[in-house]
Short mmCIF file of C-alpha atoms in Angstrom, two decimals:
data_model
loop_
_atom_site.label_atom_id
_atom_site.label_comp_id
_atom_site.label_asym_id
_atom_site.label_seq_id
_atom_site.Cartn_x
_atom_site.Cartn_y
_atom_site.Cartn_z
CA MET A 8 14.79 147.61 -98.11
CA HIS A 9 17.42 149.80 -96.46
CA ARG A 10 17.70 152.97 -94.34
CA PHE A 11 19.64 155.23 -96.73
CA ALA A 12 17.67 158.17 -98.07
CA TYR A 13 17.98 161.81 -99.04
CA ARG A 14 16.89 164.51 -96.57
CA ASN A 15 16.96 168.10 -97.57
CA GLY A 16 19.15 167.09 -100.55
CA VAL A 17 21.77 165.17 -98.50
CA LEU A 18 22.00 161.39 -98.24
CA HIS A 19 21.51 160.07 -94.71
CA ALA A 20 22.08 156.70 -93.05
CA GLU A 21 19.04 156.44 -90.85
CA ASP A 22 19.05 159.96 -89.17
CA ALA A 23 22.79 160.63 -89.64
CA SER A 24 24.09 162.78 -92.52
CA LEU A 25 26.79 161.03 -94.50
CA GLU A 26 28.21 164.47 -95.26
CA ALA A 27 28.59 165.23 -91.52
CA ILE A 28 30.18 161.80 -90.89
CA ALA A 29 32.65 162.33 -93.80
CA SER A 30 33.71 165.67 -92.38
CA GLU A 31 34.85 164.00 -89.18
CA VAL A 32 35.97 160.53 -90.30
CA GLY A 33 37.51 161.43 -93.66
CA THR A 34 37.04 159.49 -96.83
CA PRO A 35 36.73 156.75 -97.98
CA PHE A 36 34.80 154.89 -95.32
CA TYR A 37 32.11 152.16 -95.01
CA CYS A 38 28.91 153.02 -93.22
CA TYR A 39 26.39 150.46 -91.90
CA SER A 40 22.78 150.95 -90.81
CA GLU A 41 22.08 149.01 -87.59
CA ALA A 42 18.35 149.19 -88.16
CA THR A 43 18.75 147.60 -91.62
CA LEU A 44 20.77 144.72 -90.16
CA ARG A 45 18.07 144.01 -87.52
CA GLU A 46 15.22 144.32 -90.07
CA HIS A 47 16.81 141.87 -92.49
CA LEU A 48 17.50 139.24 -89.82
CA ARG A 49 13.97 139.62 -88.56
CA ALA A 50 12.68 139.08 -92.12
CA PHE A 51 14.42 135.67 -92.10
CA GLU A 52 12.96 134.86 -88.65
CA GLU A 53 9.52 135.77 -89.78
CA ALA A 54 9.79 133.83 -93.01
CA PHE A 55 10.72 130.66 -91.06
CA ALA A 56 8.27 131.21 -88.27
CA GLY A 57 6.95 127.92 -86.85
CA LEU A 58 9.94 125.83 -88.01
CA ASP A 59 12.84 124.64 -85.87
CA VAL A 60 15.51 126.89 -87.38
CA LEU A 61 19.00 128.14 -86.54
CA ILE A 62 19.85 131.25 -88.56
CA ALA A 63 23.69 131.12 -88.60
CA TYR A 64 24.96 134.44 -90.09
CA SER A 65 27.75 133.84 -92.62
CA VAL A 66 30.54 135.80 -90.98
CA LYS A 67 32.68 135.93 -94.13
CA ALA A 68 30.23 138.38 -95.72
CA ASN A 69 31.16 141.07 -93.08
CA PRO A 70 33.24 140.03 -90.07
CA ASN A 71 33.16 143.32 -88.21
CA LEU A 72 32.62 142.65 -84.46
CA ALA A 73 29.90 145.26 -84.18
CA VAL A 74 27.95 143.78 -87.10
CA ILE A 75 28.16 140.30 -85.57
CA ARG A 76 27.21 141.70 -82.14
CA VAL A 77 24.06 143.32 -83.55
CA LEU A 78 22.92 140.01 -85.17
CA ALA A 79 23.88 138.02 -82.10
CA SER A 80 21.69 140.33 -79.99
CA GLU A 81 18.78 139.36 -82.20
CA GLY A 82 19.47 135.63 -81.53
CA ALA A 83 21.49 134.75 -84.63
CA GLY A 84 24.20 132.09 -84.64
CA ALA A 85 27.23 132.11 -86.92
CA ASP A 86 28.62 130.20 -89.84
CA VAL A 87 32.43 130.46 -89.78
CA VAL A 88 35.13 129.16 -92.12
CA SER A 89 38.34 129.79 -90.13
CA GLY A 90 39.64 129.81 -86.60
CA GLY A 91 39.77 133.61 -86.83
CA GLU A 92 36.11 133.86 -87.71
CA LEU A 93 35.32 131.45 -84.88
CA ARG A 94 37.13 133.65 -82.44
CA ARG A 95 35.39 136.78 -83.80
CA ALA A 96 32.00 135.15 -83.44
CA LEU A 97 32.74 134.23 -79.85
CA ALA A 98 34.17 137.67 -79.05
CA ALA A 99 31.01 139.26 -80.46
CA GLY A 100 28.81 137.27 -78.14
CA VAL A 101 27.62 134.35 -80.35
CA PRO A 102 27.18 131.26 -78.15
CA ALA A 103 29.42 128.34 -79.23
CA GLN A 104 26.32 126.20 -79.44
CA LYS A 105 25.04 128.34 -82.27
CA ILE A 106 28.30 128.21 -84.33
CA VAL A 107 28.71 126.06 -87.44
CA PHE A 108 32.24 125.49 -88.79
CA SER A 109 32.28 125.21 -92.57
CA GLY A 110 35.23 125.33 -95.03
CA VAL A 111 37.24 122.85 -97.09
CA GLY A 112 40.55 123.42 -95.31
CA LYS A 113 40.19 123.34 -91.57
CA THR A 114 43.49 122.89 -89.77
CA ARG A 115 44.14 120.55 -86.82
CA GLU A 116 44.54 123.63 -84.61
CA GLU A 117 41.20 125.05 -85.72
CA MET A 118 39.49 121.76 -85.16
CA ALA A 119 40.96 121.49 -81.69
CA LEU A 120 39.83 125.06 -80.83
CA ALA A 121 36.31 124.42 -82.10
CA LEU A 122 36.08 121.20 -80.05
CA GLU A 123 37.29 122.98 -76.93
CA GLU A 124 34.68 125.66 -77.40
CA GLY A 125 31.89 123.14 -77.93
CA ILE A 126 30.52 124.35 -81.28
CA TYR A 127 27.21 123.23 -82.72
CA GLN A 128 28.51 121.43 -85.80
CA PHE A 129 31.44 120.72 -88.12
CA ASN A 130 30.53 120.64 -91.81
CA ILE A 131 32.80 117.91 -93.22
CA GLU A 132 34.03 118.34 -96.80
CA SER A 133 36.15 115.25 -97.48
CA GLY A 134 37.13 111.83 -96.29
CA PRO A 135 40.63 112.96 -95.07
CA GLU A 136 39.02 115.85 -93.10
CA LEU A 137 36.67 113.32 -91.46
CA ASP A 138 39.59 111.13 -90.52
CA THR A 139 41.50 114.03 -89.04
CA LEU A 140 38.56 115.25 -86.94
CA ASN A 141 37.90 111.76 -85.69
CA GLU A 142 41.51 111.42 -84.59
CA ILE A 143 41.63 114.83 -82.80
CA ALA A 144 38.29 114.39 -81.07
CA GLY A 145 39.06 110.74 -80.10
CA SER A 146 42.44 111.82 -78.54
CA ARG A 147 40.45 114.14 -76.30
CA GLY A 148 37.74 111.69 -75.35
CA ALA A 149 35.27 113.78 -77.27
CA ARG A 150 32.75 113.22 -80.03
CA ALA A 151 32.56 115.96 -82.67
CA PRO A 152 29.07 116.73 -84.06
CA ILE A 153 29.18 116.57 -87.80
CA ALA A 154 27.26 116.97 -91.05
CA VAL A 155 28.79 116.03 -94.37
CA ARG A 156 28.58 118.69 -97.05
CA ILE A 157 26.99 117.27 -100.17
CA ASN A 158 28.06 118.53 -103.59
CA PRO A 159 24.98 118.14 -105.77
CA ASP A 160 26.65 119.06 -109.08
CA ILE A 161 24.42 122.03 -109.63
CA ALA A 162 25.68 125.30 -111.11
CA ALA A 163 24.38 128.38 -109.30
CA GLY A 164 25.60 131.79 -108.23
CA GLY A 165 26.03 135.29 -109.63
CA HIS A 166 29.45 134.54 -111.07
CA GLU A 167 31.58 131.52 -111.94
CA LYS A 168 33.90 132.31 -109.06
CA ILE A 169 31.13 132.15 -106.45
CA SER A 170 29.40 128.90 -107.62
CA THR A 171 30.32 126.17 -105.16
CA GLY A 172 28.03 123.21 -105.99
CA ARG A 173 29.40 121.94 -109.27
CA ALA A 174 31.22 118.60 -109.51
CA ALA A 175 34.47 120.30 -110.48
CA ASP A 176 34.37 122.76 -107.50
CA LYS A 177 36.58 122.08 -104.52
CA PHE A 178 33.71 122.02 -102.06
CA GLY A 179 31.89 119.09 -100.52
CA VAL A 180 31.55 115.35 -101.25
CA ALA A 181 29.89 114.17 -104.50
CA TRP A 182 26.29 113.45 -103.65
CA THR A 183 26.67 109.95 -105.26
CA ARG A 184 29.44 109.08 -102.79
CA ALA A 185 28.07 110.67 -99.63
CA ARG A 186 26.26 107.53 -98.48
CA GLU A 187 29.47 105.50 -98.20
CA LEU A 188 31.16 108.27 -96.23
CA TYR A 189 28.35 108.34 -93.76
CA VAL A 190 28.54 104.62 -93.32
CA ARG A 191 32.28 105.00 -92.53
CA ALA A 192 31.60 107.90 -90.12
CA ALA A 193 29.01 105.86 -88.25
CA ARG A 194 31.80 103.44 -87.20
CA MET A 195 34.05 106.16 -85.81
CA ALA A 196 34.35 106.79 -82.10
CA GLY A 197 35.34 110.47 -82.38
CA VAL A 198 32.49 111.81 -84.40
CA GLU A 199 28.69 111.88 -83.98
CA ILE A 200 26.54 112.17 -87.07
CA LYS A 201 23.98 114.93 -86.73
CA GLY A 202 23.01 115.98 -90.18
CA VAL A 203 23.61 116.80 -93.80
CA ASP A 204 24.95 120.07 -95.24
CA ILE A 205 24.57 121.66 -98.66
CA HIS A 206 25.64 125.03 -100.05
CA ILE A 207 25.69 125.67 -103.84
CA GLY A 208 26.84 129.22 -104.28
CA SER A 209 26.40 132.91 -103.66
CA GLN A 210 24.23 135.72 -105.12
CA ILE A 211 21.73 133.14 -106.51
CA SER A 212 18.95 135.04 -108.23
CA ASP A 213 16.73 132.06 -109.20
CA LEU A 214 15.05 129.54 -106.91
CA ALA A 215 15.33 126.72 -109.43
CA PRO A 216 18.92 125.72 -108.38
CA PHE A 217 17.82 125.75 -104.78
CA ARG A 218 14.89 123.42 -105.59
CA ALA A 219 17.17 120.96 -107.46
CA ALA A 220 19.70 120.95 -104.68
CA PHE A 221 17.13 120.53 -101.91
CA GLU A 222 15.48 117.64 -103.73
CA LYS A 223 18.81 115.89 -104.02
CA VAL A 224 19.67 116.40 -100.35
CA ALA A 225 16.20 115.10 -99.41
CA ASP A 226 16.89 111.91 -101.37
CA VAL A 227 20.23 111.50 -99.61
CA VAL A 228 18.59 111.87 -96.19
CA LYS A 229 15.98 109.23 -97.06
CA ASP A 230 18.77 106.80 -98.22
CA LEU A 231 20.74 107.41 -95.01
CA ARG A 232 17.76 106.68 -92.86
CA THR A 233 17.18 103.49 -94.77
CA ASP A 234 20.81 102.61 -93.82
CA GLY A 235 19.85 103.16 -90.13
CA ILE A 236 21.76 106.46 -89.93
CA SER A 237 19.84 109.11 -87.95
CA ILE A 238 19.67 112.57 -89.51
CA GLU A 239 18.26 115.19 -87.19
CA ARG A 240 19.49 118.39 -89.01
CA ILE A 241 19.83 119.72 -92.49
CA ASP A 242 22.14 122.73 -93.11
CA ILE A 243 20.85 124.28 -96.28
CA GLY A 244 23.65 126.88 -96.52
CA GLY A 245 23.06 130.37 -97.80
CA GLY A 246 23.46 132.03 -101.18
CA LEU A 247 20.23 133.92 -101.56
CA GLY A 248 20.80 136.78 -103.97
CA ILE A 249 19.98 140.45 -103.55
CA SER A 250 19.40 143.30 -105.95
CA TYR A 251 22.34 145.68 -106.56
CA GLY A 252 20.21 148.10 -108.51
CA GLU A 253 21.27 146.69 -111.89
CA GLY A 254 17.68 146.15 -112.95
CA ARG A 255 17.48 142.50 -111.93
CA ASP A 256 15.12 141.29 -109.22
CA ALA A 257 16.23 138.95 -106.46
CA PRO A 258 14.18 136.12 -104.90
CA LEU A 259 12.06 137.05 -101.90
CA THR A 260 12.94 135.63 -98.54
CA ASP A 261 9.37 134.45 -98.16
CA ASP A 262 9.48 132.46 -101.46
CA TYR A 263 12.81 130.97 -100.45
CA ALA A 264 11.37 129.88 -97.12
CA ALA A 265 8.27 128.44 -98.80
CA LEU A 266 10.51 126.22 -100.92
CA ILE A 267 12.21 124.95 -97.80
CA ARG A 268 8.88 124.31 -96.09
CA GLU A 269 7.80 122.32 -99.15
CA ILE A 270 10.96 120.14 -99.51
CA ILE A 271 12.97 120.15 -96.27
CA ALA A 272 10.50 120.65 -93.46
CA PRO A 273 8.56 117.42 -94.14
CA LEU A 274 11.73 115.47 -93.25
CA GLY A 275 11.17 116.40 -89.61
CA VAL A 276 14.63 117.99 -89.12
CA LYS A 277 16.10 121.06 -87.53
CA ILE A 278 17.03 123.47 -90.30
CA VAL A 279 20.21 125.51 -90.32
CA VAL A 280 20.31 128.44 -92.78
CA GLU A 281 23.35 130.56 -93.36
CA PRO A 282 22.47 133.96 -94.85
CA GLY A 283 25.27 136.55 -95.21
CA ARG A 284 24.82 138.83 -98.24
CA ALA A 285 21.06 138.86 -97.86
CA ILE A 286 21.41 140.34 -94.36
CA VAL A 287 24.36 142.79 -94.69
CA GLY A 288 24.51 143.64 -98.35
CA GLU A 289 21.97 146.47 -98.40
CA ALA A 290 22.88 147.55 -94.84
CA GLY A 291 26.17 149.15 -95.92
CA VAL A 292 27.55 151.76 -98.29
CA LEU A 293 30.98 153.01 -99.29
CA VAL A 294 31.40 156.76 -99.05
CA THR A 295 34.13 158.29 -101.24
CA ARG A 296 35.28 161.73 -102.47
CA VAL A 297 35.95 162.80 -106.04
CA LEU A 298 39.62 163.59 -106.64
CA TYR A 299 39.42 164.67 -110.25
CA ASP A 300 37.02 165.03 -113.14
CA LYS A 301 39.32 164.00 -115.98
CA GLU A 302 38.75 163.96 -119.74
CA ASN A 303 40.73 162.82 -122.74
CA GLU A 304 39.87 162.48 -126.42
CA TRP A 305 37.87 159.25 -125.86
CA ARG A 306 36.54 159.16 -122.28
CA ARG A 307 35.55 161.14 -119.24
CA PHE A 308 36.74 159.75 -115.91
CA LEU A 309 35.54 160.42 -112.40
CA VAL A 310 38.59 159.64 -110.25
CA LEU A 311 37.74 158.76 -106.62
CA ASP A 312 39.77 158.43 -103.52
CA ALA A 313 38.30 154.88 -103.00
CA GLY A 314 40.07 152.14 -104.98
CA MET A 315 39.76 148.51 -105.89
CA ASN A 316 41.68 147.65 -102.69
CA ASP A 317 38.76 149.10 -100.73
CA LEU A 318 35.98 147.59 -102.88
CA ILE A 319 37.27 144.78 -105.11
CA ARG A 320 33.99 143.29 -106.23
CA PRO A 321 33.74 145.16 -109.59
CA ALA A 322 37.35 144.30 -110.49
CA LEU A 323 37.07 140.69 -109.24
CA TYR A 324 33.61 139.72 -110.47
CA GLY A 325 32.49 142.51 -112.82
CA SER A 326 29.92 143.38 -110.13
CA PHE A 327 27.51 146.28 -110.35
CA HIS A 328 27.12 148.81 -107.56
CA ALA A 329 24.79 151.79 -107.92
CA PHE A 330 26.65 155.07 -107.42
CA ALA A 331 25.13 158.43 -106.42
CA PRO A 332 26.18 161.80 -105.10
CA VAL A 333 25.84 162.32 -101.37
CA ARG A 334 24.44 165.78 -102.04
CA GLY A 335 21.51 165.32 -104.35
CA PRO A 336 21.73 166.58 -107.95
CA ILE A 337 20.07 169.81 -109.08
CA ASP A 338 16.62 169.17 -110.48
CA GLY A 339 16.65 169.15 -114.22
CA ALA A 340 20.41 168.96 -114.54
CA SER A 341 21.60 166.83 -117.55
CA PRO A 342 23.64 163.73 -116.69
CA VAL A 343 27.06 163.03 -118.08
CA VAL A 344 28.55 159.73 -119.08
CA VAL A 345 31.66 158.79 -117.15
CA ASP A 346 33.90 155.93 -116.18
CA ILE A 347 34.12 155.68 -112.38
CA VAL A 348 37.71 154.79 -111.38
CA GLY A 349 39.99 154.70 -108.41
CA PRO A 350 43.57 155.77 -107.75
CA VAL A 351 45.16 152.31 -107.61
CA CYS A 352 47.92 151.67 -110.16
CA GLU A 353 46.07 148.96 -112.01
CA SER A 354 43.97 149.14 -115.19
CA SER A 355 41.38 146.94 -113.42
CA ASP A 356 40.78 149.66 -110.86
CA VAL A 357 37.43 150.53 -112.53
CA PHE A 358 34.13 150.58 -110.69
CA ALA A 359 31.88 151.28 -113.67
CA LYS A 360 32.19 152.14 -117.35
CA GLU A 361 29.96 154.58 -119.25
CA ARG A 362 27.73 155.32 -116.25
CA ALA A 363 25.27 158.25 -116.59
CA LEU A 364 25.63 160.44 -113.53
CA PRO A 365 24.90 164.01 -112.41
CA VAL A 366 27.95 166.29 -112.95
CA MET A 367 30.35 165.79 -110.03
CA ARG A 368 33.47 167.86 -109.37
CA ALA A 369 36.56 167.50 -107.24
CA GLY A 370 35.66 167.47 -103.57
CA ASP A 371 32.11 166.15 -104.09
CA LEU A 372 31.06 163.11 -102.09
CA GLY A 373 29.66 159.99 -103.71
CA VAL A 374 28.42 156.70 -102.42
CA PHE A 375 28.45 153.12 -103.64
CA MET A 376 25.27 151.44 -102.55
CA THR A 377 24.77 147.87 -101.38
CA ALA A 378 28.36 147.52 -100.23
CA GLY A 379 27.83 145.90 -96.82
CA ALA A 380 28.75 142.39 -97.97
CA TYR A 381 32.16 141.42 -99.25
CA GLY A 382 33.30 145.07 -99.25
CA ALA A 383 35.40 145.64 -96.18
CA ALA A 384 35.75 141.85 -95.83
CA LEU A 385 37.79 141.65 -99.05
CA ALA A 386 39.75 144.90 -98.63
CA SER A 387 43.52 145.02 -98.69
CA GLN A 388 46.37 147.50 -98.25
CA TYR A 389 47.55 147.24 -101.89
CA ASN A 390 49.63 150.27 -103.00
CA SER A 391 50.31 150.80 -99.24
CA ARG A 392 46.83 152.26 -98.92
CA PRO A 393 45.54 151.82 -95.31
CA LEU A 394 42.41 149.82 -94.60
CA ILE A 395 39.54 152.33 -94.42
CA PRO A 396 37.31 153.04 -91.43
CA GLU A 397 33.96 151.34 -90.79
CA VAL A 398 31.12 153.30 -89.15
CA MET A 399 27.88 152.08 -87.66
CA VAL A 400 24.75 154.28 -87.34
CA ARG A 401 21.89 153.94 -84.92
CA GLY A 402 19.25 156.59 -85.49
CA GLY A 403 21.12 159.92 -85.35
CA ARG A 404 24.14 158.43 -83.52
CA TRP A 405 27.21 156.97 -85.16
CA ALA A 406 30.49 155.36 -84.06
CA ILE A 407 33.69 154.25 -85.71
CA ILE A 408 33.77 150.45 -85.46
CA ARG A 409 37.09 150.03 -87.27
CA LYS A 410 39.71 152.72 -87.17
CA ARG A 411 41.90 153.82 -90.10
CA PRO A 412 45.42 152.79 -89.09
CA THR A 413 48.24 155.29 -89.25
CA PHE A 414 51.23 154.66 -91.45
CA GLU A 415 53.35 154.09 -88.32
CA GLN A 416 50.87 151.43 -87.09
CA THR A 417 50.95 149.67 -90.46
CA ILE A 418 54.75 149.45 -90.79
CA ALA A 419 55.17 148.50 -87.12
CA ALA A 420 54.12 144.99 -88.19
CA GLU A 421 57.06 144.68 -90.55
CA PRO A 422 60.27 144.44 -88.48
CA LEU A 423 63.48 144.61 -90.54
CA PRO A 424 65.94 141.63 -90.18
CA ASP A 425 68.91 142.36 -87.96
CA TRP A 426 71.30 142.14 -90.93
CA LEU A 427 69.67 145.20 -92.47
#
């Protein structure tokens, strides 16, 4: 569920008119509903009630400081995959003891920073990474809390490029070799084994891959305990899918939690869960303005001022986003079939093909729904287009939480060499 709805024919975010916001902020811009963020996090908390759980929000889904601050105020931790995300989480008010550091390529500097801050856990993805962390922690007289990320060789995810649990993927340690890595880690002075980690992909719309992965990780935990290695935590990752309005249902949070209660909870461990998209996806929209209604002999195009640099998911993954006018269509008006495209100089700058929509003309506002996850996070300044603003709404109030940079601010970061 989300808090975007029409009132008197105009789409609102909670009690704020998107039309009114656009008149002040300009387009395109992202808009987030604070109430939706809180409600989605609370849904996870309620689903896991009675279990010892750390909900570590996956910062990569949407790293805006205000978004993280809202979730931190509800008690969420953070799953980070870079030193920059770690600093963001801390700056937003997430306690270091609720931060999990994932990612296959942690640098020595990032490891040192995380150790100094005293984070909850490092998720180790390879033997060389384990050796490096052991060395860095040992040189500081510290012991780094670790879990090894198990790769269960299970295909899952809404697209090939967001499946992370197959044997050929770069992530994690093969589940058949994890035991030997744990035995080696147990002999190291600079690390302290705390748990096991698993994460098999993103936008997973079926619980079956989760079940298969959780059963494998449960077997690994039992084997490790047989070896005398204590396992007190299991990080089950994230990846729970959501509906983008494409006619496909997503698993319910309650059903996902029931699966974890069945397979993971009996192991008597603390559970770390890392939702990202499932919390922020429906909480955000991308508001854009029509530049042109263009026709040729074969197609009709709705050309927007938002481009693939602002929302790259359709170009990158072939992803679906529902699109609607901000000012509701006239009752009984016949739809037209259009390709929804942006202004970027690439043939891939297409949001949707042959989409039936109400007639929209130059100057009309439109909105891409379910754009809160991996929208602004993946944006770029391609074609020298500035990063677009982000806005957060609380009730009838709203605030800009990322400003649109001026051209002068953008080029100030590009000093010319003295020989030019």
